[in-house]
Coordinates of C-alpha atoms and ligand atoms in Angstrom, one line a residue:
M1 CA -55.4 187.3 -37.3
L2 CA -55.1 190.7 -35.4
D3 CA -57.6 192.1 -37.2
G4 CA -59.3 195.4 -35.7
R5 CA -57.8 194.2 -32.7
R6 CA -56.5 197.6 -30.6
I7 CA -53.2 197.4 -28.9
L8 CA -51.5 199.7 -26.5
L9 CA -48.0 199.2 -26.8
I10 CA -45.7 200.6 -24.0
I11 CA -42.1 200.7 -25.0
S12 CA -39.5 201.4 -21.9
G13 CA -35.9 202.1 -21.8
G14 CA -34.0 199.2 -22.9
I15 CA -31.6 197.9 -25.9
A16 CA -34.2 195.4 -26.7
A17 CA -36.6 198.7 -27.6
Y18 CA -35.2 198.3 -31.1
K19 CA -37.0 195.1 -31.5
S20 CA -40.4 196.6 -30.6
L21 CA -40.2 198.8 -33.9
D22 CA -40.3 195.7 -35.6
L23 CA -43.0 194.2 -33.1
I24 CA -45.0 197.6 -33.9
R25 CA -44.7 196.7 -37.8
R26 CA -45.6 192.9 -37.5
L27 CA -48.6 193.8 -35.4
R28 CA -49.9 195.8 -38.0
E29 CA -49.4 193.6 -40.6
R30 CA -51.4 191.2 -39.2
G31 CA -54.4 193.7 -38.9
A32 CA -54.1 195.4 -35.1
E33 CA -54.0 199.0 -34.6
V34 CA -51.5 200.2 -32.6
R35 CA -50.9 203.3 -30.3
C36 CA -47.6 203.9 -28.6
I37 CA -46.4 205.5 -25.3
L38 CA -42.7 205.6 -25.3
T39 CA -41.0 206.6 -21.8
A40 CA -38.4 208.7 -21.6
G41 CA -36.0 206.0 -20.9
G42 CA -37.5 204.2 -24.3
A43 CA -36.9 207.6 -25.9
Q44 CA -32.8 207.3 -25.5
F45 CA -33.2 204.0 -27.4
V46 CA -35.5 204.6 -30.3
T47 CA -36.9 207.8 -32.0
P48 CA -40.5 209.0 -31.2
L49 CA -40.5 209.6 -35.0
A50 CA -39.7 206.1 -35.9
V51 CA -42.4 204.8 -33.4
S52 CA -44.8 207.3 -34.8
T53 CA -44.3 206.3 -38.5
L54 CA -44.5 202.7 -37.8
A55 CA -47.5 203.0 -35.7
G56 CA -49.0 205.2 -38.2
G57 CA -50.0 207.5 -35.8
R58 CA -48.5 210.0 -32.9
V59 CA -46.4 208.7 -30.1
F60 CA -47.6 209.4 -26.6
Q61 CA -45.0 210.6 -24.3
E62 CA -45.9 212.7 -21.2
I63 CA -48.6 212.7 -18.8
F64 CA -48.8 216.5 -18.2
S65 CA -49.1 217.2 -22.3
L66 CA -52.2 219.4 -22.9
T67 CA -51.9 218.1 -26.6
D68 CA -52.0 214.7 -25.4
E69 CA -54.8 215.2 -23.0
A70 CA -56.9 217.6 -25.4
E71 CA -56.7 214.6 -28.4
I72 CA -57.2 211.4 -25.6
G73 CA -57.1 211.8 -22.0
H74 CA -54.6 209.5 -20.2
I75 CA -57.5 207.0 -18.7
T76 CA -59.1 206.8 -22.2
L77 CA -55.4 206.1 -23.6
A78 CA -55.3 203.4 -21.1
R79 CA -58.7 201.6 -21.8
D80 CA -59.3 202.3 -25.4
C81 CA -57.7 198.9 -26.5
D82 CA -58.2 195.3 -26.4
L83 CA -54.5 194.4 -24.8
V84 CA -51.6 196.2 -23.0
V85 CA -48.4 195.1 -24.2
V86 CA -45.1 196.4 -22.3
A87 CA -42.0 195.7 -24.5
P88 CA -39.3 195.8 -23.0
A89 CA -40.6 195.9 -19.4
T90 CA -37.6 197.4 -17.6
A91 CA -36.8 195.8 -14.2
N92 CA -37.6 199.7 -13.1
L93 CA -41.3 199.4 -14.7
L94 CA -42.1 195.7 -13.6
A95 CA -41.2 197.4 -9.6
K96 CA -43.5 200.4 -10.6
M97 CA -46.4 198.1 -11.7
A98 CA -45.7 196.2 -8.8
G99 CA -45.9 198.7 -6.4
G100 CA -48.6 200.7 -7.9
L101 CA -46.4 203.7 -8.9
A102 CA -47.9 206.1 -11.3
D103 CA -44.9 209.0 -11.9
D104 CA -45.2 209.1 -15.7
L105 CA -47.3 208.2 -18.5
A106 CA -46.6 204.4 -18.9
S107 CA -46.8 203.6 -15.3
T108 CA -49.8 205.8 -15.2
A109 CA -51.8 204.2 -18.1
L110 CA -50.8 200.5 -16.4
L111 CA -52.3 201.4 -12.9
A112 CA -55.3 203.0 -14.6
T113 CA -56.0 200.4 -17.5
D114 CA -59.0 197.7 -17.0
R115 CA -57.6 195.6 -20.1
P116 CA -55.5 192.8 -19.9
I117 CA -51.8 193.1 -19.9
L118 CA -49.2 191.1 -21.7
M119 CA -45.0 192.4 -20.6
A120 CA -41.9 191.4 -22.3
P121 CA -39.2 191.6 -19.7
A122 CA -35.7 192.5 -21.1
M123 CA -32.9 193.2 -18.2
N124 CA -30.0 192.2 -17.2
V125 CA -29.4 188.9 -15.8
R126 CA -28.6 190.1 -12.2
M127 CA -31.6 192.3 -12.4
W128 CA -33.7 189.5 -13.7
T129 CA -32.6 187.1 -10.7
H130 CA -32.8 189.8 -7.9
P131 CA -35.2 188.7 -5.4
A132 CA -37.0 191.8 -5.7
T133 CA -37.6 191.4 -9.2
Q134 CA -38.8 187.9 -8.8
A135 CA -41.2 189.1 -5.9
N136 CA -42.4 191.6 -8.2
L137 CA -43.0 189.1 -11.0
A138 CA -44.7 186.6 -8.6
T139 CA -47.1 189.9 -7.5
L140 CA -47.9 190.8 -11.0
A141 CA -48.4 187.0 -12.2
A142 CA -50.9 187.0 -9.0
R143 CA -52.6 189.9 -10.5
G144 CA -53.3 187.8 -13.6
V145 CA -50.4 189.8 -15.7
R146 CA -49.2 188.0 -18.4
R147 CA -45.9 187.4 -19.4
V148 CA -43.7 186.3 -22.6
G149 CA -40.0 185.5 -21.9
P150 CA -37.3 186.5 -21.1
N151 CA -35.2 184.1 -23.0
A152 CA -31.6 183.2 -22.1
G153 CA -28.6 184.2 -24.3
P154 CA -25.9 186.8 -24.6
L155 CA -26.8 190.2 -23.1
A156 CA -25.9 193.6 -24.1
E157 CA -23.4 194.3 -21.4
G158 CA -21.3 191.4 -22.6
E159 CA -22.9 189.2 -20.0
S160 CA -24.8 186.2 -20.8
G161 CA -27.9 184.4 -19.1
M162 CA -31.5 185.2 -18.7
G163 CA -32.8 188.6 -19.5
R164 CA -33.2 188.7 -23.3
M165 CA -36.3 190.1 -24.5
A166 CA -38.5 187.5 -26.2
E167 CA -38.2 187.7 -30.2
V168 CA -41.0 189.6 -32.1
P169 CA -42.5 186.0 -33.2
E170 CA -42.8 185.0 -29.8
I171 CA -44.4 188.2 -28.6
L172 CA -46.8 188.0 -31.4
E173 CA -47.9 184.3 -30.2
A174 CA -48.1 185.8 -26.9
V175 CA -50.5 188.7 -28.2
T176 CA -52.4 186.5 -30.0
A177 CA -52.8 184.0 -27.1
A178 CA -54.1 186.8 -24.7
L179 CA -56.5 187.9 -27.2
G180 CA -57.8 184.0 -27.1
G181 CA -56.6 183.3 -30.3
G182 CA -54.0 180.8 -29.9
R183 CA -53.5 178.0 -31.8
L184 CA -53.6 175.8 -28.8
A185 CA -56.3 178.0 -27.1
G186 CA -58.8 175.8 -24.9
R187 CA -56.3 172.7 -25.3
R188 CA -55.5 171.1 -21.8
V189 CA -51.6 170.0 -22.1
L190 CA -49.8 168.6 -18.9
V191 CA -45.5 168.7 -18.8
T192 CA -43.5 167.2 -16.5
S193 CA -40.2 168.9 -16.0
G194 CA -37.1 168.7 -13.8
P195 CA -35.7 165.9 -11.6
T196 CA -37.4 163.7 -9.1
I197 CA -35.7 163.6 -5.9
E198 CA -36.4 160.1 -3.6
P199 CA -35.5 160.8 0.2
I200 CA -33.2 157.9 1.8
D201 CA -33.8 159.6 5.2
P202 CA -35.3 163.2 6.5
V203 CA -32.1 164.6 5.6
R204 CA -30.7 163.3 2.5
F205 CA -32.1 162.1 -0.7
I206 CA -31.0 160.5 -4.3
A207 CA -31.2 163.3 -6.9
N208 CA -30.1 163.8 -10.8
R209 CA -28.5 166.8 -13.0
S210 CA -31.6 167.8 -14.6
S211 CA -32.0 171.5 -14.4
G212 CA -36.0 171.9 -15.8
K213 CA -35.0 174.2 -18.4
Q214 CA -36.1 172.4 -21.2
G215 CA -39.4 171.2 -19.6
H216 CA -39.9 174.4 -18.3
A217 CA -39.2 176.3 -21.7
I218 CA -41.9 173.5 -23.5
A219 CA -44.6 174.6 -20.7
A220 CA -44.3 178.4 -21.5
A221 CA -43.9 177.5 -25.3
L222 CA -47.3 176.0 -25.4
A223 CA -48.8 178.3 -23.0
A224 CA -47.7 181.0 -25.4
L225 CA -49.8 179.3 -28.1
G226 CA -52.8 179.7 -25.8
A227 CA -52.7 176.2 -24.1
E228 CA -54.2 175.7 -20.7
V229 CA -50.8 174.1 -19.3
T230 CA -49.9 172.3 -16.1
L231 CA -46.6 172.3 -15.4
I232 CA -45.7 169.3 -12.7
S233 CA -42.2 170.2 -11.7
G234 CA -39.8 168.3 -9.3
P235 CA -37.2 170.8 -7.5
V236 CA -35.7 173.6 -9.8
H237 CA -34.1 176.7 -9.5
L238 CA -36.2 178.1 -12.1
A239 CA -39.0 180.9 -12.1
D240 CA -42.4 179.4 -12.9
P241 CA -42.9 179.9 -16.7
P242 CA -45.4 182.4 -17.6
G243 CA -49.0 181.5 -18.0
C244 CA -48.9 178.1 -16.4
R245 CA -50.5 176.4 -13.7
V246 CA -47.4 175.1 -11.8
V247 CA -47.7 172.1 -9.1
R248 CA -44.5 171.5 -7.5
V249 CA -43.6 167.9 -6.4
E250 CA -40.3 166.2 -4.9
T251 CA -40.9 162.4 -5.8
A252 CA -41.6 160.2 -8.6
A253 CA -44.9 158.9 -6.9
E254 CA -46.1 162.4 -6.1
M255 CA -45.3 163.2 -9.7
L256 CA -47.4 160.7 -10.8
A257 CA -50.5 161.4 -8.8
A258 CA -50.0 165.2 -9.9
A259 CA -50.1 163.9 -13.8
Q260 CA -52.9 161.7 -13.1
A261 CA -54.9 164.5 -11.6
A262 CA -54.2 166.5 -14.4
L263 CA -55.9 164.6 -16.7
P264 CA -58.1 164.7 -18.9
A265 CA -55.5 166.5 -21.2
E266 CA -54.9 166.5 -25.0
V267 CA -51.1 166.6 -24.7
A268 CA -48.4 165.2 -22.5
V269 CA -45.1 166.2 -22.5
C270 CA -42.8 163.9 -20.0
A271 CA -39.7 165.9 -19.8
A272 CA -39.1 165.3 -16.3
A273 CA -36.0 163.3 -15.4
V274 CA -37.8 160.9 -13.1
A275 CA -35.9 158.6 -10.8
D276 CA -36.1 155.1 -11.8
W277 CA -35.8 154.0 -8.1
R278 CA -36.9 155.1 -4.8
V279 CA -35.3 154.2 -1.5
E280 CA -37.1 151.1 -0.4
N281 CA -35.7 151.1 3.2
Y282 CA -36.2 154.8 4.0
A283 CA -35.4 155.8 7.6
A284 CA -37.9 158.0 9.1
A285 CA -35.2 159.2 11.3
K286 CA -32.0 160.5 10.2
R287 CA -29.6 157.6 10.0
K288 CA -26.4 158.1 12.2
K289 CA -23.0 157.1 11.9
E290 CA -22.3 154.6 14.6
P291 CA -18.6 154.3 15.4
G292 CA -17.0 150.9 13.9
A293 CA -20.6 150.0 12.0
P294 CA -20.4 149.7 8.2
P295 CA -22.0 152.3 6.0
P296 CA -25.8 151.4 5.9
V297 CA -27.3 149.4 2.6
I298 CA -29.8 151.5 0.9
S299 CA -32.1 149.1 -1.1
L300 CA -33.9 150.3 -4.0
A301 CA -37.5 149.8 -5.5
A302 CA -38.6 150.5 -9.0
N303 CA -40.3 153.8 -9.3
P304 CA -43.9 154.0 -11.5
D305 CA -43.1 154.9 -15.1
I306 CA -45.0 158.3 -15.4
L307 CA -44.9 158.2 -19.4
A308 CA -46.0 154.5 -19.6
T309 CA -48.7 155.2 -17.4
L310 CA -50.3 158.1 -19.0
S311 CA -49.9 156.5 -22.6
A312 CA -51.6 153.4 -21.4
A313 CA -54.4 155.5 -19.5
G314 CA -57.5 154.0 -21.4
P315 CA -59.9 156.4 -22.3
Q316 CA -57.6 159.3 -20.1
R317 CA -55.3 158.8 -22.7
P318 CA -53.6 162.3 -23.9
R319 CA -54.2 162.2 -27.9
L320 CA -50.4 162.8 -28.2
A321 CA -47.9 161.7 -25.6
V322 CA -44.6 163.0 -26.0
G323 CA -41.7 161.6 -24.0
F324 CA -38.1 162.2 -23.9
A325 CA -35.0 160.0 -24.0
A326 CA -32.1 161.3 -22.3
E327 CA -28.9 158.9 -23.7
T328 CA -25.5 158.7 -23.6
E329 CA -24.7 156.1 -26.7
N330 CA -26.6 155.2 -29.5
V331 CA -29.0 158.0 -29.2
V332 CA -31.7 157.3 -31.9
E333 CA -31.8 153.4 -31.6
H334 CA -32.4 153.6 -28.0
A335 CA -34.9 156.4 -28.3
A336 CA -36.9 154.3 -30.8
A337 CA -36.9 151.3 -28.7
K338 CA -38.1 153.6 -25.9
R339 CA -41.2 154.8 -27.8
V340 CA -42.4 151.6 -28.4
R341 CA -41.7 150.4 -24.9
K342 CA -43.1 152.9 -23.3
G343 CA -46.6 153.4 -25.8
C344 CA -45.9 157.0 -26.7
D345 CA -46.4 158.6 -29.9
W346 CA -43.4 160.7 -30.0
I347 CA -40.0 161.0 -28.2
V348 CA -37.4 163.9 -28.4
A349 CA -34.3 162.2 -28.1
N350 CA -31.2 164.1 -26.8
D351 CA -27.7 163.4 -25.9
V352 CA -26.7 164.0 -22.4
S353 CA -23.3 162.4 -22.3
P354 CA -20.7 164.5 -20.4
G355 CA -19.3 166.9 -22.7
S356 CA -22.7 167.7 -24.7
G357 CA -23.6 170.3 -22.5
T358 CA -27.3 169.4 -22.4
F359 CA -27.8 169.0 -18.6
G360 CA -28.2 172.6 -16.9
G361 CA -27.1 174.2 -20.3
E362 CA -28.9 176.4 -22.7
S363 CA -28.8 174.7 -25.7
N364 CA -29.9 171.1 -26.9
T365 CA -29.2 168.8 -30.1
V366 CA -32.4 166.8 -30.3
H367 CA -34.0 164.3 -32.6
L368 CA -38.0 164.0 -33.0
L369 CA -38.9 160.2 -33.3
T370 CA -42.6 159.7 -34.6
A371 CA -44.2 156.8 -36.0
E372 CA -43.6 158.3 -39.7
G373 CA -39.8 157.9 -38.8
T374 CA -36.9 160.3 -37.2
E375 CA -35.9 164.0 -37.6
D376 CA -32.5 165.5 -36.8
W377 CA -33.0 168.9 -35.7
P378 CA -29.9 171.4 -35.5
H379 CA -28.3 172.6 -32.4
L380 CA -30.9 175.1 -30.6
P381 CA -31.2 177.1 -27.9
K382 CA -33.8 175.2 -25.3
A383 CA -36.0 177.8 -26.1
E384 CA -36.1 177.3 -29.7
V385 CA -36.1 173.5 -29.4
A386 CA -39.3 174.3 -27.3
R387 CA -40.9 176.5 -29.5
R388 CA -40.6 174.1 -32.3
L389 CA -42.1 171.2 -30.2
A390 CA -45.1 173.3 -29.4
D391 CA -45.7 174.6 -33.3
R392 CA -45.3 170.4 -34.3
I393 CA -47.7 169.6 -31.2
A394 CA -50.1 172.3 -32.6
A395 CA -49.8 171.2 -36.1
A396 CA -50.6 167.6 -35.3
L397 CA -53.9 168.6 -33.1
E398 CA -55.1 170.6 -36.2
T399 CA -54.7 167.9 -38.2
A400 CA -56.4 165.3 -36.0
R401 CA -59.5 167.8 -35.4
Ligands
CTP1 N1 -40.3 158.6 -17.5 C1 -41.3 158.6 -16.7 N2 -41.4 158.0 -15.4 C2 -40.1 157.3 -15.0 C3 -39.0 157.4 -16.1 C4 -39.0 157.9 -17.5 O1 -42.1 159.4 -17.1 N3 -40.4 156.6 -13.9 C5 -40.0 159.4 -19.1 C6 -39.2 160.3 -18.7 O2 -40.1 161.7 -18.5 C7 -39.1 160.4 -20.6 C8 -39.1 159.2 -20.6 O3 -39.8 158.8 -19.5 O4 -39.9 161.1 -21.1 C9 -37.4 158.8 -20.7 O5 -36.7 159.1 -19.7 P1 -35.3 158.4 -19.8 O6 -34.9 158.7 -18.4 O7 -34.9 158.5 -20.9 O8 -35.7 156.6 -19.8 P2 -35.7 155.8 -18.8 O9 -37.1 155.2 -18.8 O10 -35.1 156.0 -17.4 O11 -34.8 154.5 -19.4 P3 -33.2 154.0 -19.3 O12 -32.8 154.5 -17.9 O13 -33.3 152.5 -19.5 O14 -32.6 155.1 -20.1

C-alpha cells in the first residue's frame, strides 16, 4: 500500500530510536523506499550499520561529507522523497525545526525540504509538557507539520506520562494517511470531548471530572487514519491532538451549536461528558455573600442532548453515531437502554465508579454495544481503545460503502 513511495526517515537521539529500526523494515515491507538520516544523537542509540542494513542503502550522517555530497547533495536528499518522517523527534530537534536552525544534516534537510513532514515526538514527560516544547509544537502544527503521538505510559527514566513515541503500527497509519491513502481519507468526522462547564455567575461554574483523554485519543486515532476530524472540546488540560481541527467551547449549548455547524459528517463520536443541566438563574454579576442571608438557591434547567440531537438530525444525521455511557453500576444494561433512548448506532460503555480509575486515568475497560450485540474489550490504554474504535469505524464505513 506504500508501493513506490519514497520516505526520508530522520532518526534523532532518543531511546525510541530502536523502534525506528522496525519502522524501516515495516515501511519497506509495504513497498516504500526508505532513505535514512541518522543524527549524532541517534547514532548513540542505533548503529549506522543496523540502519543501512535494514534500509538497504547507505545512511546519511554528515552535512559536510564529500562522499554524501558527491552521491546526492543535501538539498536533493531533502526533496527527493514523498514524505519526510522524523522518528523519534526529540525536544531538541523540534526546537530546531520551530526555530529554523540548520546546524546538522537532519535540521538542514528539514529546513530545506518542500515535502510534507510527519514527526513522531519522543521525550521525557517534563520536556513534553514544558511551555517551550508546547509552543514549538503549536508553531510546527501551524506550518502544517503532521504529528503522530506521543502516547502516555512508562518512560525510559522510570517516570510515567506523556512522551512515549507512537508505536510502529500507528506511525505506519500516519504515514499512509499523510500520503493520502488512509482508510478514512476524505471522511468527515466530528468528535466531542472533555467536560462542559455551566456558569453560575461570572466567576463560578458547575463542572465534572472528565479529562478529555479518551475523546482526544479517539480524535487523534481517526485523524491518523486520514479522516477530516473536527474535535469539539470542552475545557481540558491537553494538547490539541495531531491533525484535527479543534473547536473550543465551554457550555453544552455551545457544544451543540459547534456540533451542528460541523455537519454534514459521516461519523459522530460523542465522548464528551456533557453537563445534563445548566444554571437557569445565571447571575450576570458575581453573587455576593450578604451577612446573615441564606445561601443562594441555584435552579437548574435541562441541557440539550447533543448525541440524541445528532442521531435524529434527519438528512444531516451522521451515518454512524457513536455515544459513550459513563455508568457506575449495571454498566451494560444501562448502556443498552441508552443506545435505544438516544437513537445512536453504537455505545461505548465504561465504568466510571470511584476506584475504576477511568476519570483522568490512562486506561479504560469498555464494552462496545451495537445492534448486533455486546463486545467486552480487555483493560486497555485509552490510546489503544481509541485505535480499536477507529479501526471498527473504518471497517463499518467500508462495509457500508
Ligand atoms: N450526551 C450528550 N449530551 C448531553 C448528555 C450526554 O451528547 N446533554 C452524550 C455523551 O457525550 C455520551 C452519551 O450522551 O455519548 C451518554 O452520556 P452519559 O453521561 O453516560 O449519559 P446521560 O445522558 O447523562 O444519562 P444518565 O445521566 O442518565 O446516565
